[in-house]
PDB file of C-alpha atoms in Angstrom:
ATOM      1  CA  MET S   1     -26.710   2.371  11.553  1.00  0.00           C
ATOM      2  CA  SER S   2     -25.964   0.570   8.292  1.00  0.00           C
ATOM      3  CA  ALA S   3     -22.426  -0.178   7.158  1.00  0.00           C
ATOM      4  CA  TYR S   4     -22.993   1.923   4.047  1.00  0.00           C
ATOM      5  CA  SER S   5     -23.336   5.117   6.069  1.00  0.00           C
ATOM      6  CA  ILE S   6     -19.788   4.921   7.399  1.00  0.00           C
ATOM      7  CA  TYR S   7     -18.173   4.829   3.933  1.00  0.00           C
ATOM      8  CA  PRO S   8     -18.507   8.115   2.051  1.00  0.00           C
ATOM      9  CA  ARG S   9     -19.241   7.201  -1.577  1.00  0.00           C
ATOM     10  CA  ARG S  10     -16.646   9.348  -3.424  1.00  0.00           C
ATOM     11  CA  THR S  11     -13.670   8.652  -1.236  1.00  0.00           C
ATOM     12  CA  LYS S  12     -14.584   4.981  -0.848  1.00  0.00           C
ATOM     13  CA  TRP S  13     -14.121   4.426  -4.577  1.00  0.00           C
ATOM     14  CA  ILE S  14     -10.752   6.187  -4.507  1.00  0.00           C
ATOM     15  CA  ILE S  15      -9.628   3.700  -1.836  1.00  0.00           C
ATOM     16  CA  VAL S  16     -11.041   0.798  -3.871  1.00  0.00           C
ATOM     17  CA  ALA S  17      -9.082   1.953  -6.938  1.00  0.00           C
ATOM     18  CA  ILE S  18      -5.874   2.353  -4.906  1.00  0.00           C
ATOM     19  CA  GLY S  19      -6.294  -1.107  -3.380  1.00  0.00           C
ATOM     20  CA  PHE S  20      -6.910  -2.909  -6.660  1.00  0.00           C
ATOM     21  CA  PHE S  21      -4.091  -0.982  -8.370  1.00  0.00           C
ATOM     22  CA  THR S  22      -1.686  -1.749  -5.526  1.00  0.00           C
ATOM     23  CA  SER S  23      -2.497  -5.460  -5.578  1.00  0.00           C
ATOM     24  CA  ALA S  24      -2.077  -5.594  -9.371  1.00  0.00           C
ATOM     25  CA  LEU S  25       1.192  -3.646  -9.169  1.00  0.00           C
ATOM     26  CA  ILE S  26       2.607  -6.045  -6.579  1.00  0.00           C
ATOM     27  CA  ILE S  27       1.720  -9.046  -8.743  1.00  0.00           C
ATOM     28  CA  LEU S  28       3.190  -7.393 -11.850  1.00  0.00           C
ATOM     29  CA  TYR S  29       6.425  -6.469 -10.051  1.00  0.00           C
ATOM     30  CA  TRP S  30       7.036  -9.980  -8.744  1.00  0.00           C
ATOM     31  CA  VAL S  31       6.169 -11.625 -12.047  1.00  0.00           C
ATOM     32  CA  LEU S  32       8.718  -9.331 -13.719  1.00  0.00           C
ATOM     33  CA  TRP S  33      11.234  -9.980 -10.932  1.00  0.00           C
ATOM     34  CA  PHE S  34      11.117 -13.737 -11.439  1.00  0.00           C
ATOM     35  CA  VAL S  35      10.583 -13.785 -15.226  1.00  0.00           C
ATOM     36  CA  ALA S  36      12.413 -10.691 -16.550  1.00  0.00           C
ATOM     37  CA  ARG S  37      14.529  -9.423 -13.666  1.00  0.00           C
ATOM     38  CA  ASP S  38      16.557  -7.066 -15.885  1.00  0.00           C
ATOM     39  CA  VAL S  39      13.454  -4.887 -16.339  1.00  0.00           C
ATOM     40  CA  VAL S  40      13.042  -4.039 -12.642  1.00  0.00           C
ATOM     41  CA  ALA S  41      16.415  -4.771 -11.000  1.00  0.00           C
ATOM     42  CA  THR S  42      18.508  -1.704 -10.285  1.00  0.00           C
ATOM     43  CA  PHE S  43      21.708  -3.614  -9.484  1.00  0.00           C
ATOM     44  CA  ASN S  44      23.054  -6.980 -10.551  1.00  0.00           C
ATOM     45  CA  THR S  45      24.590  -8.036  -7.254  1.00  0.00           C
ATOM     46  CA  GLU S  46      23.765 -10.982  -5.027  1.00  0.00           C
ATOM     47  CA  ALA S  47      23.263  -8.681  -2.012  1.00  0.00           C
ATOM     48  CA  TYR S  48      20.692  -6.611  -3.923  1.00  0.00           C
ATOM     49  CA  TYR S  49      18.848  -9.755  -5.063  1.00  0.00           C
ATOM     50  CA  GLU S  50      18.735 -11.062  -1.493  1.00  0.00           C
ATOM     51  CA  PHE S  51      17.398  -7.730  -0.221  1.00  0.00           C
ATOM     52  CA  GLU S  52      14.645  -7.544  -2.840  1.00  0.00           C
ATOM     53  CA  GLN S  53      13.619 -11.165  -2.361  1.00  0.00           C
ATOM     54  CA  ALA S  54      13.185 -10.510   1.352  1.00  0.00           C
ATOM     55  CA  PHE S  55      10.141  -8.415   0.365  1.00  0.00           C
ATOM     56  CA  VAL S  56       8.147 -11.251  -1.229  1.00  0.00           C
ATOM     57  CA  LEU S  57       6.262 -12.144   1.953  1.00  0.00           C
ATOM     58  CA  ALA S  58       5.720  -8.548   3.091  1.00  0.00           C
ATOM     59  CA  ASP S  59       4.504  -7.485  -0.356  1.00  0.00           C
ATOM     60  CA  SER S  60       2.213 -10.521  -0.540  1.00  0.00           C
ATOM     61  CA  TYR S  61       0.749  -9.610   2.851  1.00  0.00           C
ATOM     62  CA  LEU S  62       0.248  -6.000   1.748  1.00  0.00           C
ATOM     63  CA  GLY S  63      -1.441  -7.067  -1.485  1.00  0.00           C
ATOM     64  CA  LEU S  64      -3.672  -9.558   0.328  1.00  0.00           C
ATOM     65  CA  VAL S  65      -4.931  -7.192   3.048  1.00  0.00           C
ATOM     66  CA  ALA S  66      -5.430  -4.430   0.463  1.00  0.00           C
ATOM     67  CA  LEU S  67      -7.474  -6.794  -1.696  1.00  0.00           C
ATOM     68  CA  ILE S  68      -9.558  -8.059   1.234  1.00  0.00           C
ATOM     69  CA  GLY S  69     -10.175  -4.469   2.335  1.00  0.00           C
ATOM     70  CA  VAL S  70     -11.341  -3.208  -1.038  1.00  0.00           C
ATOM     71  CA  ILE S  71     -13.530  -6.247  -1.654  1.00  0.00           C
ATOM     72  CA  GLY S  72     -15.123  -5.537   1.716  1.00  0.00           C
ATOM     73  CA  LEU S  73     -15.609  -1.894   0.719  1.00  0.00           C
ATOM     74  CA  CYS S  74     -17.262  -2.943  -2.550  1.00  0.00           C
ATOM     75  CA  PHE S  75     -19.828  -4.878  -0.502  1.00  0.00           C
ATOM     76  CA  ASP S  76     -20.065  -2.207   2.236  1.00  0.00           C
ATOM     77  CA  LYS S  77     -18.830  -4.506   4.988  1.00  0.00           C
ATOM     78  CA  ARG S  78     -18.041  -2.932   8.340  1.00  0.00           C
ATOM     79  CA  TRP S  79     -14.839  -4.987   8.710  1.00  0.00           C
ATOM     80  CA  ALA S  80     -13.390  -3.538   5.492  1.00  0.00           C
ATOM     81  CA  VAL S  81     -11.929  -0.511   7.266  1.00  0.00           C
ATOM     82  CA  PHE S  82      -9.856  -2.814   9.499  1.00  0.00           C
ATOM     83  CA  PHE S  83      -8.184  -4.234   6.395  1.00  0.00           C
ATOM     84  CA  THR S  84      -7.711  -0.853   4.699  1.00  0.00           C
ATOM     85  CA  PHE S  85      -6.133   0.462   7.902  1.00  0.00           C
ATOM     86  CA  THR S  86      -3.890  -2.620   8.044  1.00  0.00           C
ATOM     87  CA  ALA S  87      -2.935  -2.222   4.375  1.00  0.00           C
ATOM     88  CA  GLY S  88      -2.091   1.464   4.866  1.00  0.00           C
ATOM     89  CA  SER S  89       0.090   0.646   7.848  1.00  0.00           C
ATOM     90  CA  ALA S  90       1.809  -2.273   6.095  1.00  0.00           C
ATOM     91  CA  GLY S  91       2.418  -0.113   3.022  1.00  0.00           C
ATOM     92  CA  LEU S  92       4.057   2.630   5.077  1.00  0.00           C
ATOM     93  CA  TYR S  93       6.319   0.092   6.760  1.00  0.00           C
ATOM     94  CA  VAL S  94       7.349  -1.567   3.477  1.00  0.00           C
ATOM     95  CA  GLY S  95       7.774   1.834   1.804  1.00  0.00           C
ATOM     96  CA  CYS S  96      10.001   3.115   4.614  1.00  0.00           C
ATOM     97  CA  MET S  97      12.179  -0.013   4.483  1.00  0.00           C
ATOM     98  CA  ASP S  98      12.542   0.341   0.712  1.00  0.00           C
ATOM     99  CA  PHE S  99      13.221   4.093   0.955  1.00  0.00           C
ATOM    100  CA  LEU S 100      15.952   3.643   3.559  1.00  0.00           C
ATOM    101  CA  TYR S 101      17.729   0.898   1.594  1.00  0.00           C
ATOM    102  CA  ASP S 102      17.527   2.909  -1.623  1.00  0.00           C
ATOM    103  CA  MET S 103      18.964   6.011   0.054  1.00  0.00           C
ATOM    104  CA  GLN S 104      21.766   4.116   1.798  1.00  0.00           C
ATOM    105  CA  HIS S 105      22.831   2.212  -1.326  1.00  0.00           C
ATOM    106  CA  GLY S 106      22.520   4.900  -3.995  1.00  0.00           C
ATOM    107  CA  VAL S 107      19.726   3.154  -5.876  1.00  0.00           C
ATOM    108  CA  TRP S 108      18.474   6.488  -7.211  1.00  0.00           C
ATOM    109  CA  ASP S 109      21.903   7.665  -8.382  1.00  0.00           C
ATOM    110  CA  PHE S 110      20.891   7.517 -12.035  1.00  0.00           C
ATOM    111  CA  ALA S 111      24.372   8.450 -13.304  1.00  0.00           C
ATOM    112  CA  ASP S 112      25.971   5.524 -11.466  1.00  0.00           C
ATOM    113  CA  SER S 113      23.113   3.031 -11.736  1.00  0.00           C
ATOM    114  CA  GLN S 114      23.598  -0.255 -13.583  1.00  0.00           C
ATOM    115  CA  ASN S 115      19.989   0.059 -14.766  1.00  0.00           C
ATOM    116  CA  ALA S 116      18.564   3.593 -14.893  1.00  0.00           C
ATOM    117  CA  GLY S 117      15.165   2.208 -15.921  1.00  0.00           C
ATOM    118  CA  GLY S 118      15.111  -0.029 -12.860  1.00  0.00           C
ATOM    119  CA  ALA S 119      16.116   2.918 -10.672  1.00  0.00           C
ATOM    120  CA  ALA S 120      13.253   4.991 -12.110  1.00  0.00           C
ATOM    121  CA  ILE S 121      10.806   2.145 -11.487  1.00  0.00           C
ATOM    122  CA  GLU S 122      12.096   1.809  -7.923  1.00  0.00           C
ATOM    123  CA  LEU S 123      11.685   5.549  -7.305  1.00  0.00           C
ATOM    124  CA  CYS S 124       8.108   5.464  -8.638  1.00  0.00           C
ATOM    125  CA  ILE S 125       7.294   2.439  -6.481  1.00  0.00           C
ATOM    126  CA  VAL S 126       8.618   4.073  -3.311  1.00  0.00           C
ATOM    127  CA  VAL S 127       6.844   7.393  -3.939  1.00  0.00           C
ATOM    128  CA  TYR S 128       3.578   5.644  -4.838  1.00  0.00           C
ATOM    129  CA  THR S 129       3.790   3.270  -1.853  1.00  0.00           C
ATOM    130  CA  LEU S 130       4.401   6.045   0.676  1.00  0.00           C
ATOM    131  CA  CYS S 131       1.772   8.417  -0.764  1.00  0.00           C
ATOM    132  CA  ALA S 132      -0.948   5.824  -1.369  1.00  0.00           C
ATOM    133  CA  SER S 133      -0.360   4.116   1.978  1.00  0.00           C
ATOM    134  CA  GLY S 134      -0.435   7.414   3.843  1.00  0.00           C
ATOM    135  CA  TYR S 135      -3.696   8.375   2.127  1.00  0.00           C
ATOM    136  CA  VAL S 136      -5.320   4.978   2.797  1.00  0.00           C
ATOM    137  CA  LEU S 137      -4.204   5.040   6.438  1.00  0.00           C
ATOM    138  CA  ALA S 138      -5.487   8.601   6.948  1.00  0.00           C
ATOM    139  CA  TRP S 139      -8.804   7.773   5.221  1.00  0.00           C
ATOM    140  CA  SER S 140      -9.249   4.643   7.331  1.00  0.00           C
ATOM    141  CA  TRP S 141      -8.590   6.541  10.537  1.00  0.00           C
ATOM    142  CA  TRP S 142     -11.019   9.275   9.434  1.00  0.00           C
ATOM    143  CA  VAL S 143     -13.746   6.650   8.885  1.00  0.00           C
ATOM    144  CA  ILE S 144     -13.053   5.038  12.270  1.00  0.00           C
ATOM    145  CA  ASP S 145     -13.035   8.416  14.030  1.00  0.00           C
ATOM    146  CA  ARG S 146     -16.221   9.483  12.247  1.00  0.00           C
ATOM    147  CA  GLU S 147     -17.966   6.268  13.307  1.00  0.00           C
ATOM    148  CA  LEU S 148     -16.831   6.643  16.921  1.00  0.00           C
ATOM    149  CA  THR S 149     -17.888  10.296  17.015  1.00  0.00           C
ATOM    150  CA  GLN S 150     -21.354   9.448  15.659  1.00  0.00           C
ATOM    151  CA  LYS S 151     -21.710   6.573  18.118  1.00  0.00           C
ATOM    152  CA  ASN S 152     -20.704   8.801  21.056  1.00  0.00           C
ATOM    153  CA  SER S 153     -23.120  11.554  20.029  1.00  0.00           C
ATOM    154  CA  VAL S 154     -26.017   9.055  19.771  1.00  0.00           C
ATOM    155  CA  GLU S 155     -25.183   7.679  23.223  1.00  0.00           C
ATOM    156  CA  ALA S 156     -24.942  11.201  24.653  1.00  0.00           C
ATOM    157  CA  GLN S 157     -28.417  12.027  23.299  1.00  0.00           C
ATOM    158  CA  ARG S 158     -29.862   8.994  25.089  1.00  0.00           C
ATOM    159  CA  LEU S 159     -28.660  10.335  28.434  1.00  0.00           C
TER     160      LEU S 159
END
């Protein structure tokens, strides 16, 4: 069985688009954070800055595995689904951490926010991260399950 047969064409390109967009978004966010922090920062407190900067490594990891996964998908590599699955899982983890902090600290309280634009950006990031990561994780599991089911049915026919 060729690697191409395990990646359905239409949905594969949706995952590729999500992966490239996610990687670009992560780069854009961190460039803005370090160059024009006022654009994306919701609060201007040292505690908030420390919290956000704790995400640099996790976001870099997420962007890297997403990029490796989608490059693998572009070339129909069998290992690509491992990286898309990893990216989906990492994205859900990062998204949940961000969601919990934002809820506990009133980041989305637009009336009380020091930067309503930053709060809106943060809300969009969290919603996108959770939705896109959930979709990528579900798609990756579907591909893995589909491959295992096909492999088991071929082996059963041999018996």
